[in-house]
Coordinates of C-alpha atoms and ligand atoms in Angstrom, one line a residue:
X1 CA -2.7 17.1 -13.5
X2 CA 0.1 17.6 -15.8
X3 CA -1.0 21.2 -16.4
X4 CA -0.7 22.1 -12.8
X5 CA 2.5 23.8 -11.5
X6 CA 4.7 21.2 -9.8
X7 CA 5.8 22.5 -6.3
X8 CA 7.8 19.5 -4.9
X9 CA 8.4 16.3 -5.8
X10 CA 9.4 13.8 -3.2
X11 CA 9.9 10.0 -3.3
X12 CA 6.7 8.5 -3.1
X13 CA 4.6 11.7 -3.7
X14 CA 4.5 14.9 -5.8
X15 CA 2.7 18.2 -4.6
X16 CA 1.2 20.3 -7.3
X17 CA -0.4 23.9 -6.7
X18 CA -4.1 23.4 -5.5
X19 CA -7.1 25.2 -7.5
X20 CA -7.6 27.6 -4.7
X21 CA -4.8 29.5 -2.5
X22 CA -4.0 27.7 0.6
X23 CA -4.6 24.1 -1.2
X24 CA -2.3 21.6 -2.6
X25 CA -2.8 18.6 -4.7
X26 CA -0.9 15.6 -3.4
X27 CA -0.3 12.9 -6.0
X28 CA 0.8 9.2 -4.9
X29 CA 3.3 7.7 -7.3
X30 CA 4.0 4.2 -7.5
X31 CA 7.8 4.5 -6.8
X32 CA 9.2 3.0 -3.6
X33 CA 12.5 3.9 -2.3
X34 CA 14.5 2.5 0.7
X35 CA 17.9 2.7 2.5
X36 CA 18.1 6.7 1.5
X37 CA 17.5 6.2 -1.9
X38 CA 20.0 3.4 -2.9
X39 CA 17.3 0.9 -3.3
X40 CA 14.4 2.1 -5.9
X41 CA 11.4 0.3 -7.6
X42 CA 8.2 0.9 -9.3
X43 CA 5.2 -1.0 -7.7
X44 CA 2.3 -0.9 -10.0
X45 CA -0.5 0.2 -8.0
X46 CA 1.1 1.3 -4.8
X47 CA 0.1 5.0 -5.3
X48 CA -3.4 4.3 -5.6
X49 CA -3.7 1.9 -2.6
X50 CA -1.6 4.4 -0.4
X51 CA -4.3 7.4 -1.7
X52 CA -7.2 5.3 -0.6
X53 CA -5.7 3.7 2.6
X54 CA -4.4 7.4 3.8
X55 CA -7.7 9.0 2.9
X56 CA -9.6 6.4 5.2
X57 CA -7.1 7.1 7.9
X58 CA -7.3 10.8 7.7
X59 CA -10.9 11.0 7.6
X60 CA -11.1 8.5 10.5
X61 CA -8.7 11.0 12.6
X62 CA -10.7 13.9 11.4
X63 CA -13.7 12.5 13.1
X64 CA -12.0 12.0 16.6
X65 CA -10.9 15.5 16.4
X66 CA -7.5 15.2 15.0
X67 CA -6.8 18.2 12.9
X68 CA -5.4 17.0 9.4
X69 CA -4.4 18.7 6.0
X70 CA -6.9 16.3 4.3
X71 CA -9.8 18.0 2.3
X72 CA -11.0 15.4 -0.1
X73 CA -9.7 12.6 -2.5
X74 CA -9.9 14.0 -6.2
X75 CA -9.2 10.5 -8.1
X76 CA -7.3 7.4 -7.8
X77 CA -4.0 8.9 -7.2
X78 CA -4.6 12.7 -6.1
X79 CA -6.2 14.2 -2.8
X80 CA -6.8 17.8 -2.2
X81 CA -4.8 18.9 1.1
X82 CA -4.5 22.3 2.9
X83 CA -1.1 23.8 2.2
X84 CA 0.9 23.6 5.4
X85 CA 4.4 24.7 6.6
X86 CA 6.0 21.2 7.3
X87 CA 7.7 21.0 10.7
X88 CA 11.1 19.7 9.8
X89 CA 10.6 16.5 12.1
X90 CA 9.6 12.8 11.4
X91 CA 7.7 11.7 14.5
X92 CA 8.0 8.0 15.3
X93 CA 5.9 6.0 17.5
X94 CA 6.7 2.5 18.4
X95 CA 4.7 -0.3 20.3
X96 CA 7.0 -3.2 19.5
X97 CA 10.6 -3.3 18.6
X98 CA 11.7 -3.3 15.2
X99 CA 13.8 -1.7 12.4
X100 CA 16.4 1.0 13.5
X101 CA 15.5 0.7 17.0
X102 CA 16.5 -2.9 17.3
X103 CA 20.0 -2.0 15.5
X104 CA 20.4 1.1 17.7
X105 CA 19.5 -0.7 21.1
X106 CA 20.4 -4.3 20.4
X107 CA 16.8 -5.3 20.6
X108 CA 15.1 -8.4 19.1
X109 CA 12.6 -7.6 16.5
X110 CA 9.0 -8.3 17.7
X111 CA 9.9 -7.6 21.2
X112 CA 7.0 -5.6 22.8
X113 CA 8.1 -2.4 24.3
X114 CA 7.3 -1.6 27.9
X115 CA 5.1 1.4 26.8
X116 CA 4.8 3.4 23.7
X117 CA 7.7 5.3 22.8
X118 CA 7.7 8.7 20.6
X119 CA 11.1 9.4 18.8
X120 CA 11.8 12.5 16.8
X121 CA 14.2 12.7 13.7
X122 CA 15.4 15.7 12.0
X123 CA 14.0 15.8 8.4
X124 CA 16.9 16.0 6.2
X125 CA 17.9 13.5 3.6
X126 CA 21.4 14.2 3.0
X127 CA 21.9 13.5 7.0
X128 CA 19.7 10.6 6.5
X129 CA 17.1 11.9 9.0
X130 CA 19.2 11.6 12.3
X131 CA 17.4 11.0 15.6
X132 CA 17.2 14.1 17.8
X133 CA 16.2 14.9 21.1
X134 CA 13.8 17.6 22.4
X135 CA 17.0 19.6 23.5
X136 CA 18.2 19.8 19.8
X137 CA 14.6 20.5 18.6
X138 CA 14.4 23.5 21.3
X139 CA 17.9 24.7 20.8
X140 CA 17.5 25.1 17.1
X141 CA 13.9 26.2 17.2
X142 CA 12.7 23.4 14.8
X143 CA 9.2 23.5 16.9
X144 CA 7.9 25.4 19.7
X145 CA 7.4 24.1 23.2
X146 CA 3.5 24.6 22.3
X147 CA 4.2 22.5 19.0
X148 CA 5.9 19.8 20.9
X149 CA 3.1 19.5 23.5
X150 CA 0.7 19.3 20.3
X151 CA 2.7 16.7 18.5
X152 CA 3.3 14.5 21.6
X153 CA -0.4 14.8 22.6
X154 CA -1.6 14.0 19.0
X155 CA 0.8 11.2 18.3
X156 CA -0.4 9.2 21.3
X157 CA -4.0 9.8 20.5
X158 CA -3.3 8.7 16.9
X159 CA -1.4 5.7 18.1
X160 CA -4.4 4.5 20.1
X161 CA -6.9 5.2 17.4
X162 CA -4.6 3.2 14.7
X163 CA -3.9 0.5 17.2
X164 CA -7.6 -0.3 17.7
X165 CA -8.5 0.3 13.9
X166 CA -6.0 -2.2 12.8
X167 CA -6.3 -4.8 15.7
X168 CA -10.1 -4.9 14.7
X169 CA -9.0 -6.2 11.5
X170 CA -6.2 -8.7 12.7
X171 CA -3.2 -6.5 12.4
X172 CA -0.9 -5.3 14.9
X173 CA 0.5 -1.6 14.6
X174 CA 4.1 -2.2 15.4
X175 CA 5.3 1.2 14.7
X176 CA 4.6 4.4 12.5
X177 CA 6.0 7.8 11.2
X178 CA 4.0 11.1 11.2
X179 CA 4.6 14.3 9.6
X180 CA 3.0 17.8 10.9
X181 CA 2.7 20.9 9.7
X182 CA 1.7 24.5 10.6
X183 CA -1.5 25.8 9.2
X184 CA -1.7 29.7 9.2
X185 CA -5.4 31.2 9.7
X186 CA -4.9 35.0 10.0
X187 CA -2.7 35.5 12.7
X188 CA -3.5 32.1 14.4
X189 CA -1.2 29.0 13.8
X190 CA -2.3 25.6 14.2
X191 CA -0.6 22.3 14.2
X192 CA -2.1 19.6 11.9
X193 CA -1.3 16.3 10.8
X194 CA 0.1 16.5 7.1
X195 CA 1.8 13.9 4.6
X196 CA 0.2 10.4 4.6
X197 CA -0.4 7.3 6.7
X198 CA -0.1 4.1 4.7
X199 CA 1.8 1.0 4.8
X200 CA 4.6 2.9 3.3
X201 CA 4.9 4.7 6.6
X202 CA 3.9 2.1 9.3
X203 CA 4.7 -1.3 10.2
X204 CA 1.9 -3.5 10.2
X205 CA 2.1 -7.2 11.1
X206 CA -0.7 -10.0 10.8
X207 CA -1.7 -10.8 14.3
X208 CA -2.1 -14.7 13.7
X209 CA 0.8 -15.4 11.3
X210 CA 3.1 -12.6 12.0
X211 CA 3.4 -11.9 8.3
X212 CA 4.4 -8.4 7.3
X213 CA 2.0 -6.1 5.6
X214 CA 4.1 -2.9 4.9
X215 CA 7.0 -1.5 3.3
X216 CA 9.3 -3.8 4.8
X217 CA 8.2 -6.4 2.2
X218 CA 10.0 -4.0 -0.2
X219 CA 13.2 -3.2 2.1
X220 CA 13.6 -7.1 2.7
X221 CA 12.8 -8.3 -0.8
X222 CA 10.0 -10.5 0.6
X223 CA 8.0 -10.0 -2.7
X224 CA 4.3 -9.5 -3.0
X225 CA 4.4 -5.9 -1.9
X226 CA 1.5 -4.4 -3.6
X227 CA -0.4 -7.6 -2.7
X228 CA 0.3 -7.0 1.4
X229 CA -0.9 -3.3 0.9
X230 CA -4.1 -4.3 -1.1
X231 CA -4.6 -6.8 1.9
X232 CA -4.6 -4.0 4.2
X233 CA -7.0 -2.1 2.2
X234 CA -9.3 -5.1 1.7
X235 CA -9.4 -5.7 5.6
X236 CA -10.2 -2.1 6.1
X237 CA -13.2 -2.6 3.9
X238 CA -11.8 0.1 1.4
X239 CA -11.4 -2.2 -1.5
X240 CA -13.7 -5.3 -2.6
X241 CA -13.1 -8.5 -0.9
X242 CA -12.7 -10.3 -4.0
X243 CA -10.2 -8.1 -6.1
X244 CA -7.7 -5.6 -6.1
X245 CA -9.9 -2.8 -7.7
X246 CA -11.0 -0.2 -5.1
X247 CA -14.6 -0.1 -4.7
X248 CA -16.8 3.2 -5.2
X249 CA -14.1 4.8 -7.2
X250 CA -15.0 8.0 -8.9
X251 CA -11.4 8.5 -10.2
X252 CA -10.6 8.7 -14.0
X253 CA -7.2 6.5 -13.7
X254 CA -6.9 3.3 -15.3
X255 CA -4.8 1.8 -12.3
X256 CA -6.0 -1.4 -10.7
X257 CA -3.8 -2.1 -7.6
X258 CA -2.2 -5.2 -9.4
X259 CA 1.4 -5.9 -8.0
X260 CA 4.4 -5.8 -10.4
Ligands
UDP1 N1 9.7 5.5 8.6 C1 9.1 6.4 7.3 N2 9.9 7.2 6.8 C2 11.4 7.3 7.2 C3 11.7 6.5 8.2 C4 10.9 5.7 8.9 O1 7.9 6.3 7.0 O2 11.9 8.0 6.5 C5 8.7 4.5 9.3 C6 9.0 3.1 8.9 O3 8.2 2.8 7.9 C7 8.4 2.5 10.3 C8 8.7 3.6 11.2 O4 9.0 4.9 10.5 O5 7.1 2.3 10.3 C9 10.1 3.4 12.1 O6 11.0 3.2 11.1 P1 12.7 3.1 11.5 O7 13.1 4.2 12.5 O8 12.8 1.7 12.2 O9 13.7 3.0 10.4 P2 13.9 2.0 9.3 O10 14.0 0.6 10.1 O11 12.5 2.0 8.4 O12 14.9 2.6 8.6

């Protein structure tokens, strides 16, 4: 890993050059940040859990025909992905009011929305990822009309799939964030799901108790952050019921998913 060329380092992941042209290695760090980097911590084991959870979800989405950048998991913290040109949008899909939507519209957290709502934010850390409309996206050509159709259709389909997946294990999918990329194949371009889907990028509440099983535990200092992520992995059957160590692991890492 350390001998590979680092191409990009983000808040929670690092991208390295992949073994073949058109591939990248996506490395999941234990770092957690919130409020535009003002809050930062290392949560031991988070990267291992997000690698596994995101792998599980990307594989499931692939099976229902959603094209993703995911190729295969390499070890405890790394996955091989297709190199894509990231579309500079964060696509947020909401089922229940929470987070920034409550602040913006004066809604009560936990209020079910009349229908699923898709929002777009312009990916720009300096501007704190502002909410934008389809007018801005078209005018500044951040995504083509065809790509917008693809993003909308794929996001709603992913919402249906994820809502069912989590509901089956007693978890309500409140909202989530997706990123998409352009995959070039000769003179063809296709829109593919990129980045990750994990408790870092979703709001997940236990259906019975309402307990938060996502990054809000970190944002709001609720404690037991990694335990909550491990609970999500355990319910999905990704890790063993009686421990935090991922089952069937082929990775060479020494991480064990324990909390800080
Ligand atoms: N989200 C994310 N990355 C971001 C912003 C939001 O993964 O940079 C996720 C967040 O975890 C939540 C959803 O997108 O599941 C909606 O987030 P919101 O707009 O409410 O922002 P927040 O309250 O997290 O600042």
